[in-house]
XYZ file of C-alpha atoms in Angstrom:
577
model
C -30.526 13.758 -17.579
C -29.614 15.978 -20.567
C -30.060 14.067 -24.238
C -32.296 13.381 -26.660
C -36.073 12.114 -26.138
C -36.893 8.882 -26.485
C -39.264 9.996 -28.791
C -36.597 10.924 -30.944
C -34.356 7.984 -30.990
C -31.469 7.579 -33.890
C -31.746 4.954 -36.242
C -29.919 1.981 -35.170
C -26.405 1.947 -35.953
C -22.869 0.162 -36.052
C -21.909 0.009 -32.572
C -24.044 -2.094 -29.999
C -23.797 -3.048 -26.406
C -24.300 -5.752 -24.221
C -24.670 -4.831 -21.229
C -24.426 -7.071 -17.520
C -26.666 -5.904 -14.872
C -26.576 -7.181 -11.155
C -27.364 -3.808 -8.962
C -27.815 0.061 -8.920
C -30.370 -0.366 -11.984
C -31.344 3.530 -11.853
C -27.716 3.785 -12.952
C -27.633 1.018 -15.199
C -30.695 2.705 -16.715
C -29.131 6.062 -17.332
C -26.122 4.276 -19.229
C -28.533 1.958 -21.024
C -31.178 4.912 -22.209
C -28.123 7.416 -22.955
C -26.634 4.595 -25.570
C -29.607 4.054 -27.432
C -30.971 7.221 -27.789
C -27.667 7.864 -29.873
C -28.359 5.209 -32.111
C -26.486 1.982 -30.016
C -28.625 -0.915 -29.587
C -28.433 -2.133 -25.945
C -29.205 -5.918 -25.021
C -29.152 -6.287 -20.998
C -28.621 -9.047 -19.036
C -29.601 -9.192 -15.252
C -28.380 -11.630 -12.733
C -31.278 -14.528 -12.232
C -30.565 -13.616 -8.476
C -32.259 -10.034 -8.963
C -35.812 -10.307 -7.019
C -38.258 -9.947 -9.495
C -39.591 -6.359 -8.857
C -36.324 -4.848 -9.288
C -36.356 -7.187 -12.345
C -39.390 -5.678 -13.717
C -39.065 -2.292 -12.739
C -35.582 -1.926 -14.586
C -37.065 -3.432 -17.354
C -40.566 -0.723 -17.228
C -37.832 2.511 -16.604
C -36.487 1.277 -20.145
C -39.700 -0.150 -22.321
C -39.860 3.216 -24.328
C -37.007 2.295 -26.342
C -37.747 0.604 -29.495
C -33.707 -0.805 -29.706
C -33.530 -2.250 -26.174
C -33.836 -5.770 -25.280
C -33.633 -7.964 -22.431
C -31.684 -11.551 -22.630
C -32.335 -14.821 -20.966
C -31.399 -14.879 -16.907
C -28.191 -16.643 -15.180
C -26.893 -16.869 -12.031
C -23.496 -14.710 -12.684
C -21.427 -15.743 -9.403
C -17.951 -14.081 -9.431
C -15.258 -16.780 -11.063
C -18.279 -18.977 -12.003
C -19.863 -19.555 -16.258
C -22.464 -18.269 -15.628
C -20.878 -15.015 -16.363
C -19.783 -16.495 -19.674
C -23.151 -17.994 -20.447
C -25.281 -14.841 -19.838
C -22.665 -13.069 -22.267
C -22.909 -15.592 -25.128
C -26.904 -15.118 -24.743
C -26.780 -11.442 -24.633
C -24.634 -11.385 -27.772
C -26.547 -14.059 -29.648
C -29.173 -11.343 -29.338
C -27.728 -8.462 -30.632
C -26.666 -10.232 -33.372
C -29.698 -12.257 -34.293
C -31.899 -8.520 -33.759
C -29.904 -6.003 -35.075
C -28.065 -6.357 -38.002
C -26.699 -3.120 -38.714
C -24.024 -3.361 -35.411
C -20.549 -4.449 -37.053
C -18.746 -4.016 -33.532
C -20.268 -5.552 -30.066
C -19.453 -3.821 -26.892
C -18.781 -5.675 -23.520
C -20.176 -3.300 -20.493
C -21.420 -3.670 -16.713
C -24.033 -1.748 -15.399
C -21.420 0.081 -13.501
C -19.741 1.244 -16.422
C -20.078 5.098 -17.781
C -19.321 6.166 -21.192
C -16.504 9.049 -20.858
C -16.936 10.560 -23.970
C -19.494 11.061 -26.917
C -20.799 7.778 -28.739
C -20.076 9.366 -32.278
C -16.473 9.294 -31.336
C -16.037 5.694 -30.396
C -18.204 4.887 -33.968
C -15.862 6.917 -35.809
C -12.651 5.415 -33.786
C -14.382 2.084 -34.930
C -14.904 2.950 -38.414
C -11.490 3.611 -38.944
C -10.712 0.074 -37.306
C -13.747 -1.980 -38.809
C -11.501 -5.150 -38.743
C -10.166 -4.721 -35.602
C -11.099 -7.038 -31.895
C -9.703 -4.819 -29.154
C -9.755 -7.936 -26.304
C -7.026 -8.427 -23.824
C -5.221 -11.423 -24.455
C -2.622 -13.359 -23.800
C -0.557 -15.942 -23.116
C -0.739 -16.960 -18.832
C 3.601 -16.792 -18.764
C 3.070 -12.802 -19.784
C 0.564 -12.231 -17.186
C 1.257 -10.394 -13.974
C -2.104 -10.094 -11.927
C -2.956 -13.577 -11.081
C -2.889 -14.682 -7.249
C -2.709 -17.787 -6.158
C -0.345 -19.507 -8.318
C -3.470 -20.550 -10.456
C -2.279 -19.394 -13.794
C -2.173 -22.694 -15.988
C -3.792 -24.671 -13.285
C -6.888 -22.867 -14.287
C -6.872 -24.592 -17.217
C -5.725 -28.199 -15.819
C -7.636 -28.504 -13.213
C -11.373 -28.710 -12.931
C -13.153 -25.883 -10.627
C -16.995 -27.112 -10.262
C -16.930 -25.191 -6.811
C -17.452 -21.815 -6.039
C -14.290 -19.715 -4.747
C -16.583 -17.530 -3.040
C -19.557 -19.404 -1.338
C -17.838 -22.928 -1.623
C -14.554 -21.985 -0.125
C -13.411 -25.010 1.977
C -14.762 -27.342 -0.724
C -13.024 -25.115 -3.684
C -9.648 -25.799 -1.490
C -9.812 -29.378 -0.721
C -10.769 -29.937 -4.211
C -7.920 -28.366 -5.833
C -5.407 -29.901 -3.283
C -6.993 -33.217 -4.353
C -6.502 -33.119 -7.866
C -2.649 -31.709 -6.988
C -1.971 -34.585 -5.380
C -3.078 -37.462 -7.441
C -1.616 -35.265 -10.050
C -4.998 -35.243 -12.324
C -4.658 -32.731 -15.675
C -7.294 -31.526 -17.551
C -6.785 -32.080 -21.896
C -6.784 -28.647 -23.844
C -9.512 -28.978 -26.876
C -7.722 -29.012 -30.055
C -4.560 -27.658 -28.938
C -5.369 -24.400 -28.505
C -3.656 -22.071 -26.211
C -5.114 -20.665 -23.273
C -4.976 -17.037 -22.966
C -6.056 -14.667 -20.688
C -7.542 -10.889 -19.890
C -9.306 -7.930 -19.055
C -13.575 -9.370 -19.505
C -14.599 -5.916 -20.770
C -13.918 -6.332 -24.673
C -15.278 -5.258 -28.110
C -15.205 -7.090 -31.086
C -16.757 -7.418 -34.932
C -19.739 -9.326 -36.082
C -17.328 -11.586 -37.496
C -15.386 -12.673 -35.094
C -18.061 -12.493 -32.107
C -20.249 -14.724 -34.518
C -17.246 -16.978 -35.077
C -16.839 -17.741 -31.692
C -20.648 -18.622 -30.598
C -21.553 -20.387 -34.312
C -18.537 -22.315 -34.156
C -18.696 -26.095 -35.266
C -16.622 -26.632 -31.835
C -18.357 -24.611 -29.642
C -19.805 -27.166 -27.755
C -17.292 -28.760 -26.625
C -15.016 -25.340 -26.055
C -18.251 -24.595 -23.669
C -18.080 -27.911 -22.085
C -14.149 -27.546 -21.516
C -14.676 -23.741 -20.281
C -17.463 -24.397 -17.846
C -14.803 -26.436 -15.223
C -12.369 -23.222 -16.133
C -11.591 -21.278 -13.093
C -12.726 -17.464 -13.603
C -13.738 -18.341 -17.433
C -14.955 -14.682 -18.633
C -10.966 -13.702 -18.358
C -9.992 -16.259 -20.475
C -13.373 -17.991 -23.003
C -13.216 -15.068 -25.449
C -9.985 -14.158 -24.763
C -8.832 -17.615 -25.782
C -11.132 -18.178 -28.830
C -10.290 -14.953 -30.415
C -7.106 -15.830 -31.690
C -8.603 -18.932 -33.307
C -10.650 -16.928 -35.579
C -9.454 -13.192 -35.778
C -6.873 -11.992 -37.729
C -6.497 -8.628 -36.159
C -6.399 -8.541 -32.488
C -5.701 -5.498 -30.441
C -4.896 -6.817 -27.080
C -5.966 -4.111 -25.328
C -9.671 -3.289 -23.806
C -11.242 -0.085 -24.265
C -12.581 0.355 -21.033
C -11.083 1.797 -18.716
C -10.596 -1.083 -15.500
C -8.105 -0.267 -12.782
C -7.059 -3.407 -9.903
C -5.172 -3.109 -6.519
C -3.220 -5.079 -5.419
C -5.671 -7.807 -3.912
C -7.255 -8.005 -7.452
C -10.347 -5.608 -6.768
C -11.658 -3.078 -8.948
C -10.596 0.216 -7.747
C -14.220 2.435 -7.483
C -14.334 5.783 -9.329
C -16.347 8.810 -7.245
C -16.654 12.642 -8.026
C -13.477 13.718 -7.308
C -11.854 11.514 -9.880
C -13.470 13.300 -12.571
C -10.624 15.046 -14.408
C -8.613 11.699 -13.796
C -11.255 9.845 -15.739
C -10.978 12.859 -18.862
C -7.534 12.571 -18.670
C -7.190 8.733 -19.572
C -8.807 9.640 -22.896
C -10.562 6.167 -22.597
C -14.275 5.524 -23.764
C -15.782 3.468 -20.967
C -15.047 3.444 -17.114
C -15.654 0.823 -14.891
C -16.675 0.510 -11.543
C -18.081 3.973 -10.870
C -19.612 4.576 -7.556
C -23.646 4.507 -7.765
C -24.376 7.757 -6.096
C -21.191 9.639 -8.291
C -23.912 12.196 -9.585
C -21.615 14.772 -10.483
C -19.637 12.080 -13.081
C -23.346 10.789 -14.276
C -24.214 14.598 -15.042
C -20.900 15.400 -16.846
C -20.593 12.417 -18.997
C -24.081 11.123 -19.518
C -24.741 14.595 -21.094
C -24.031 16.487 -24.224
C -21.425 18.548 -22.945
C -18.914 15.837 -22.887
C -18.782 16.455 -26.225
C -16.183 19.485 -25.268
C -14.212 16.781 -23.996
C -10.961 16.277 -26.041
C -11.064 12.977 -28.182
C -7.188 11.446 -28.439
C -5.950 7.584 -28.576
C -7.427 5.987 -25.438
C -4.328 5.849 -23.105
C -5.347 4.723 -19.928
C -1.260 4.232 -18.867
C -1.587 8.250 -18.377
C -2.914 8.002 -15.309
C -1.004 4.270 -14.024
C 1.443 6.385 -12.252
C -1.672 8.070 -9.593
C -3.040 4.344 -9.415
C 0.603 3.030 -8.832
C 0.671 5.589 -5.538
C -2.675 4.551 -4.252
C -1.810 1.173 -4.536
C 1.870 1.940 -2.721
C -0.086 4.270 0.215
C -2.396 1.326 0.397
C 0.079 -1.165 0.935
C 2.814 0.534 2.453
C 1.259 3.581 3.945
C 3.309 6.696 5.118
C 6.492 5.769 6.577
C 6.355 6.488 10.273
C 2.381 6.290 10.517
C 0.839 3.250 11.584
C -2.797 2.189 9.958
C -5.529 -0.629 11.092
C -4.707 -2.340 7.649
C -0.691 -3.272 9.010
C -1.157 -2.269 12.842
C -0.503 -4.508 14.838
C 1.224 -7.201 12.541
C 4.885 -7.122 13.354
C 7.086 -5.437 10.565
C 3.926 -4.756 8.147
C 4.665 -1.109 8.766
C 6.511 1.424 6.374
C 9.370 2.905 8.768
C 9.450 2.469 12.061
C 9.325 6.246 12.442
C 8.084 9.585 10.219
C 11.601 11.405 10.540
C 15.482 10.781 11.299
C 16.003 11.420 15.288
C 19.037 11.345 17.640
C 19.438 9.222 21.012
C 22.376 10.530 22.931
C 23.483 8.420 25.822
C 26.131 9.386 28.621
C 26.496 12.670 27.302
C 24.194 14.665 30.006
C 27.010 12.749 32.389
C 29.845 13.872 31.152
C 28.600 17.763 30.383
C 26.936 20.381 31.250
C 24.024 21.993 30.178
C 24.072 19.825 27.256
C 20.758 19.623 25.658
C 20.960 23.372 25.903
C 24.361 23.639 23.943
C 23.732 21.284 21.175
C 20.028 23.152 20.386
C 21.922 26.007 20.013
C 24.851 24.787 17.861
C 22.343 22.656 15.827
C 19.043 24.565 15.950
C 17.055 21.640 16.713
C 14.820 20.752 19.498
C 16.761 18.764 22.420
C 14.575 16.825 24.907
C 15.988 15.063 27.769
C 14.970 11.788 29.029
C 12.126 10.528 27.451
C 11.844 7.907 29.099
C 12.977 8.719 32.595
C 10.761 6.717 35.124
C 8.814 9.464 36.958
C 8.273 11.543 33.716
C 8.608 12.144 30.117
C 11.564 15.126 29.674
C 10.287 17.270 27.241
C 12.214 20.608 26.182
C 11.635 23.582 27.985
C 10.099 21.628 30.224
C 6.957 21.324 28.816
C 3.789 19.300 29.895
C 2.014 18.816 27.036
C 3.895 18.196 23.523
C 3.137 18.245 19.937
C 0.204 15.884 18.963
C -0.987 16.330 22.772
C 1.346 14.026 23.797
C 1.247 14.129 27.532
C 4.307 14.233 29.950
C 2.591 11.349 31.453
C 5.136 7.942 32.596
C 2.315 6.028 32.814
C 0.441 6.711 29.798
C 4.075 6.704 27.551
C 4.869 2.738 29.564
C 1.493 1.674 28.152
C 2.915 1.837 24.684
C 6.184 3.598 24.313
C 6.797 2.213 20.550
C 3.556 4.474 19.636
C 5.084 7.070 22.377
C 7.824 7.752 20.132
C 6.817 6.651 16.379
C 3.943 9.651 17.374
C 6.418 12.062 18.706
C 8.482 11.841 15.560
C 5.074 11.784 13.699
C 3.792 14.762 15.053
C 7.545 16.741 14.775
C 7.912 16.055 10.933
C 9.968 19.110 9.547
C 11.701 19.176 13.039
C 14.624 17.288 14.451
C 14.463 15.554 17.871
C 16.746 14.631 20.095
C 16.708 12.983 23.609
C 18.603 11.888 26.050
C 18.590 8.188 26.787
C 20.527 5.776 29.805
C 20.260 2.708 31.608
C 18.146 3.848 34.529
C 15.065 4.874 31.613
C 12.590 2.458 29.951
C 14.598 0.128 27.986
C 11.271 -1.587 26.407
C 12.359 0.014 22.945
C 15.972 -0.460 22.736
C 15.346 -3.281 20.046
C 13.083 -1.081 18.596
C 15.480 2.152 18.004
C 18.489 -0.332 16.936
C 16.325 -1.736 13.919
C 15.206 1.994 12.974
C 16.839 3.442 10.030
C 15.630 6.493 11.383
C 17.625 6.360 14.724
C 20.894 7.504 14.988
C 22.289 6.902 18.554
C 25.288 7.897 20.161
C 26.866 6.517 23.486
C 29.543 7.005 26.373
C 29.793 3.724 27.913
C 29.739 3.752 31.391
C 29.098 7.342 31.581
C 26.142 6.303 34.174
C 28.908 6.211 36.978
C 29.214 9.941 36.931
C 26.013 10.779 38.825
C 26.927 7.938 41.364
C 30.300 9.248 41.677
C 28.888 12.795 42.376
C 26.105 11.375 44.814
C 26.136 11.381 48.314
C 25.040 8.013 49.020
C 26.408 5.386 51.185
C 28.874 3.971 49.015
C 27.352 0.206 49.905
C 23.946 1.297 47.852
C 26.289 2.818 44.858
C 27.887 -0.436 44.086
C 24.583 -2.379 43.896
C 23.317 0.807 41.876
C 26.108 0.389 39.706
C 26.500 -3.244 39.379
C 22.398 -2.971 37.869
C 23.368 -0.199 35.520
C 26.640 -1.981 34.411
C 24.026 -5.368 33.516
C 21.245 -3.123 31.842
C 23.902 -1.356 30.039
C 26.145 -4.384 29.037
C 22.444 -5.810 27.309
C 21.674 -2.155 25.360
C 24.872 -2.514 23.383
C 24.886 -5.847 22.997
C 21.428 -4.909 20.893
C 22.905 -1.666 19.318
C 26.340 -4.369 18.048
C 23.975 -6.982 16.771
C 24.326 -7.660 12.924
C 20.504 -6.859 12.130
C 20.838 -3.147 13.776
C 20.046 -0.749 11.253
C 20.257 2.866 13.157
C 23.363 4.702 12.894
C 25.207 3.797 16.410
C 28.465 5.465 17.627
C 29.995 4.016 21.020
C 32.825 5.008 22.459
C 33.827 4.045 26.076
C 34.155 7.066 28.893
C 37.851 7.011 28.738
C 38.283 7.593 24.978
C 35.593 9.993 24.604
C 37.447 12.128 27.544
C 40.352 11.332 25.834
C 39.440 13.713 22.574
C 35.424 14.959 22.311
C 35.499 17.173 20.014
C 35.674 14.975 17.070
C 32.977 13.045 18.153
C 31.059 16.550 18.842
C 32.018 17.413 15.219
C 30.276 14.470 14.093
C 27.339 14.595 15.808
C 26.425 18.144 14.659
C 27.370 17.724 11.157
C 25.255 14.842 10.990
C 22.322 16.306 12.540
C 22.388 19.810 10.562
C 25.045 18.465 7.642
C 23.850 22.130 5.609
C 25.634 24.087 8.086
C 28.889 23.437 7.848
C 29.718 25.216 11.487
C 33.108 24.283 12.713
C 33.422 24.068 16.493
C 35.145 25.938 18.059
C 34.220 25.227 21.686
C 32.335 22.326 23.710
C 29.833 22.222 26.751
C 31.480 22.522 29.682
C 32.958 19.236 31.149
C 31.830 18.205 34.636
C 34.516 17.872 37.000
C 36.124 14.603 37.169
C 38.561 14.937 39.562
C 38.788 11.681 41.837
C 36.777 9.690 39.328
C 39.395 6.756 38.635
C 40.098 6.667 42.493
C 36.069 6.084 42.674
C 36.039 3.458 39.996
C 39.048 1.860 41.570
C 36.882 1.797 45.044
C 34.064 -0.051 43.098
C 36.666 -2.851 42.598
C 38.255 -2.910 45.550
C 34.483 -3.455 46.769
C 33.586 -6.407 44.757
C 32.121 -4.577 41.479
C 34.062 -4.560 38.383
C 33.548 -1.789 36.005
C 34.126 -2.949 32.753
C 32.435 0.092 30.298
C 34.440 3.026 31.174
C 37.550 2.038 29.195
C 41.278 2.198 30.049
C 40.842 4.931 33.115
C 43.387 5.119 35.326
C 43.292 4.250 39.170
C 46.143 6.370 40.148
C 45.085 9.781 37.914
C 42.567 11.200 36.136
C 41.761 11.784 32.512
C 41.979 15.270 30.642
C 40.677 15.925 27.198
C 43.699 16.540 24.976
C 42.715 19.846 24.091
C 42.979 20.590 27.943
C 46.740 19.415 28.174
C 47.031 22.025 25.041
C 46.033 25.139 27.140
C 42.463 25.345 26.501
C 41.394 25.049 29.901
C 37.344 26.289 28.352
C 36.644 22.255 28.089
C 36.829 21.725 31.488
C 35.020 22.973 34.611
C-alpha cells in the first residue's frame, strides 16, 4: 500500500481515531497504519472474543507506530454495553495519551477513509466547536423495528437479542404485562442515532468525566442497543453545538442491516463526498488501493452529502423487497401475494371468440401486430403461434409439464415475451387452475362470449345424447369462470357479453379490443373475421331444452330464427360466411 513509511510518521495532530476491531484485521490494519502515518493517532479496540493469536498478530502488523495504542478488551455482542464500554475505554485513551487531538473519531475496522486526512482536519478546523453525532428524539425516528422505540428506555434488556432470544422475548412480554417502567436519570431525554460519531475533547471528556456518569452507565447498561443512543443522549447535556448528522458514510435496508460496499461501488462511494465508509467488503482490493493511497487526493473535496446517492440505495432496497414485477425470487416465492405483479407485461385472454369466427388468431395478429396463441391451456397441448414446439424461454409445448405449475407456465411466458404482446385463446374445456389467478392480475385483460362453447357442439357430429351432457359440463365450468371474473376483488380488465348480443353488433366490441391492445394505432375497422355459419343454431339450443338441458349463457337467441349481425341486415354480407 502506497503512503508514507512508518519511519517517517507526522507529528501527532488534531484529529484522532478510535477504532473497533472484531474481524478482517489485515484490513483493519491498512486503515489503522494509513491514519497514523498522516499524523492521526489511532487507539484500537478488539473484541475479548478474538483468539489470542489473531489478537497478537494484529497488534505485531502495527507495533512500528509510535502513535498507536491498544485499549482494554470487551465482549462487544451486537445490542449489548459492551459496545459502549469498549468505546468509553478506547476514548479515555486517546484522551489521557494524546493531547494534541481536539476532535475524536468513531470508526470500525470495516470502515475506509474516502478521501485525504488533511481534508477532514481542515473541514474540522473550520468547525472546532462542532459534535457531528446523530441524534434525536425516538418520535422523529424512522428505522426502529419492533415497536421498541421508548420501550428501550423503560424496560430493562439484561438478555441478549441475539444468543438469548427466547429469554430476551419472554422477558420483555413480562415486564409489558405487569406494566414495570424503568425511571430516566435526571430527566434527561433519550435520544437516538447513527453509533459512528465525532466529537471535541470537550464534549467527549464531558461525557466520560461527568460527576453523573456512574449512574448514566448504570441506567445505560439495561438499555436495549445502547451505542445508538449513550452518546447520542449525553451529548445534548453538555454540547452546545450539535450537528446531528454522522460523517460516515452508513447505509441500512430495510431489515436494519448494513448494506456491504464491494469494487463496483467505487464511484458511488466518490460521489457521496463523505469521509468514512462503512461496511466495506474485506477482499474490496480495488477500493483499499484507490482510497488508502495518495491518489485520492485527486478526489474532489465538497460538503459530505451522503443523500446524493439515497435515491440508488432507495432502488436496491425497492428490487430487494419488491423485486421485478412479473419475476418471482426465493426471497417472496412461494409466500402467497409477496410477489410484485402477478405477471412482467399486460396480456389478452379471449374466450368464445375462436367459436364464433374464423381464422381468428390469424386476423387479430394482423390487425394488431401482436403475437396470437391459441389455447394455452388446451388439455392435450399448449397452442403456441405458428404452431410452434418450443417457445420463448424454452418453454415447452408440453400439457404435462405446463399442469405441474401453470401459474409459473404463464407468469414465465409473459416474462420471457417482455416488449411483446400475447394473446391466447381461453374456454371451458382448458385448464381452469388459473382462472382466479388471471381475474386478480392487473395485467390480464380478458374478453368473453358466453356460451360461445355451444358452437363446436352444434357443428359436431355426435350423438346428440353425449352433446347435452358435454354441454351441461361446459355450461357448470363456465357459469363458475365468470362468477370469478364478476367478483368484487377482480382486478383484470374483463368484458362479457353473452353470444346473442355479441352477434347482435361485433364490431364495437372488435373496435375495443384492438384499440386497447395497440391504442398507438388508431386503425379503424373496416372489416371483421369471417363469422361461422350459424344457421340452425337457436333450433339446436332449443333441442338442448327440449332434452332436459337449459342453456342459460347464450343470451336472448331465438328458437324460431337465427341471429344476424346488424351490419349484415345493412348489406354487408363480408361478416358472415
Amino acid at each position: 500500500m502506497s503512503g508514507p513509511s512508518s519511519a517517517l510518521v507526522a507529528p501527532n495532530g488534531p484529529l484522532g481515531f478510535v477504532m473497533l476491531c472484531h474481524t478482517a484485521f489485515h484490513r483493519a490494519a491498512e486503515t489503522a497504519r494509513h491514519w497514523a502515518e498522516r499524523g492521526c493517532p489511532v487507539v484500537i479496540h478488539v473484541d475479548r472474543r478474538v483468539g489470542r493469536w489473531s489478537y497478537d498478530k494484529f497488534m505485531a502488523d502495527l507495533s512500528d507506530l509510535p502513535n498507536v495504542r491498544f485499549s482494554e478488551r470487551f465482549n462487544c455482542e451486537w445490542g449489548t454495553w459492551g459496545i459502549v464500554a469498549a468505546t468509553q475505554k478506547a476514548a479515555e485513551v486517546m484522551l489521557e495519551e494524546f493531547p494534541s487531538v481536539r476532535h475524536v473519531y468513531l470508526a470500525s475496522g470495516s470502515c475506509l477513509p474516502l478521501r485525504p486526512v488533511k481534508e477532514l482536519i481542515a473541514y474540522l478546523d473550520e468547525r472546532p466547536r462542532t459534535d457531528f453525532i446523530e441524534s434525536v428524539t425516538t418520535e422523529e425516528v424512522g428505522w426502529t423495528i419492533g415497536g421498541l422505540n421508548m420501550e428501550r428506555f423503560t424496560l430493562r434488556f439484561p438478555f441478549s437479542w441475539r444468543t438469548q432470544r427466547w429469554l430476551f422475548d419472554r422477558y420483555v412480554a413480562l415486564q409489558r404485562r405487569v406494566g414495570f417502567r424503568r425511571t430516566i436519570p435526571n430527566g434527561i431525554v433519550p435520544h437516538l442515532g447513527s453509533q459512528w460519531w465525532c466529537l471535541t475533547r470537550q464534549t467527549l471528556s464531558a461525557i466520560l468525566q461527568g460527576p453523573d456518569r456512574t449512574l448514566y452507565d448504570r441506567y445505560f447498561r439495561r438499555v436495549w442497543i445502547p451505542d445508538e443512543s449513550y452518546f447520542q443522549t449525553l451529548v445534548r447535556q453538555v454540547s452546545g453545538n450539535v450537528e446531528s448528522r454522522s460523517l460516515t458514510l452508513s447505509k441500512f435496508d430495510f431489515q436494519g442491516k448494513p448494506h456491504i460496499f464491494y469494487d463496483d461501488h467505487l464511484q458511488l462511494l466518490r460521489r457521496s463526498d463523505c469521509f468514512v465508509a462503512r461496511k466495506i467488503w474485506p477482499n474490496a482490493n480495488r477500493l483499499y488501493a484507490t482510497f488508502l493511497s495518495d491518489d485520492a487526493t485527486a478526489q474532489a473535496g465538497g460538503e459530505p452529502n451522503p443523500g446524493k446517492i439515497d435515491r440508488l440505495f432507495s432502488k436496491a432496497v425497492e428490487r430487494r423487497v419488491k423485486g421485478r414485477p412479473g419475476l418471482y425470487m426465493q426471497s417472496r416465492f412461494p409466500n402467497a401475494d409477496w410477489e410484485n405483479g402477478r405477471t412482467a407485461a399486460p396480456y389478452s385472454v379471449f374466450q368464445g371468440f375462436t367459436d364464433v369466427f374464423e381464422n381468428f388468431e390469424g386476423w387479430l395478429g394482423k390487425v394488431t401486430g401482436t403475437r396470437v396463441h391459441g389455447h394455452l391451456f388446451a388439455p392435450d397441448r399448449v397452442e403456441f403461434a405458428g404452431g410452434e414446439a418450443v417457445f420463448n424461454g424454452a418453454i415447452p409445448d408440453s400439457a404435462a409439464l405446463r399442469d405441474y405449475n401453470p401459474r409459473s407456465f404463464l407468469a414465465n411466458l409473459i416474462w420471457a415475451t417482455r416488449g411483446e404482446r400475447q394473446s391466447f385463446q381461453f374456454g371451458p374445456a382448458d385448464n381452469q387452475t388459473l382462472n382466479w389467478f388471471m381475474a386478480l392480475d392487473g395485467n390480464a385483460q380478458i374478453s368473453v362470449i358466453s356460451g360461445a362453447w355451444a358452437i363446436p357442439l352444434f357443428k359436431s357430429n355426435r350423438n346428440f345424447a353425449d352433446i347435452r351432457r358435454e354441454a351441461a359440463r361446459l355450461q357448470k365450468i363456465e357459469i363458475d369462470h365468470l362468477a370469478i371474473l364478476r367478483h368484487s376483488s377482480a382486478k383484470a380488465r374483463i368484458r362479457i357479453w353473452t353470444l346473442a348480443e355479441f352477434i347482435e353488433n361485433p364490431m364495437e366490441p372488435l373496435q375495443t379490443i384492438v384499440d386497447e391492445i395497440s391504442p398507438r394505432s388508431l386503425r379503424r375497422l373496416t372489416e371483421a373475421p369471417r363469422m361461422t355459419d350459424l344457421a340452425g343454431f337457436g333450433q339446436f339450443l332449443q333441442n338442448l331444452r327440449n332434452q332436459g338441458m337449459q342453456p342459460v349463457l347464450m343470451g336472448d337467441f331465438p328458437a324460431g330464427g337465427d341471429l344476424q349481425p346488424a351490419e349484415a341486415r345493412r348489406g354487408r354480407p363480408y361478416l358472415v360466411k
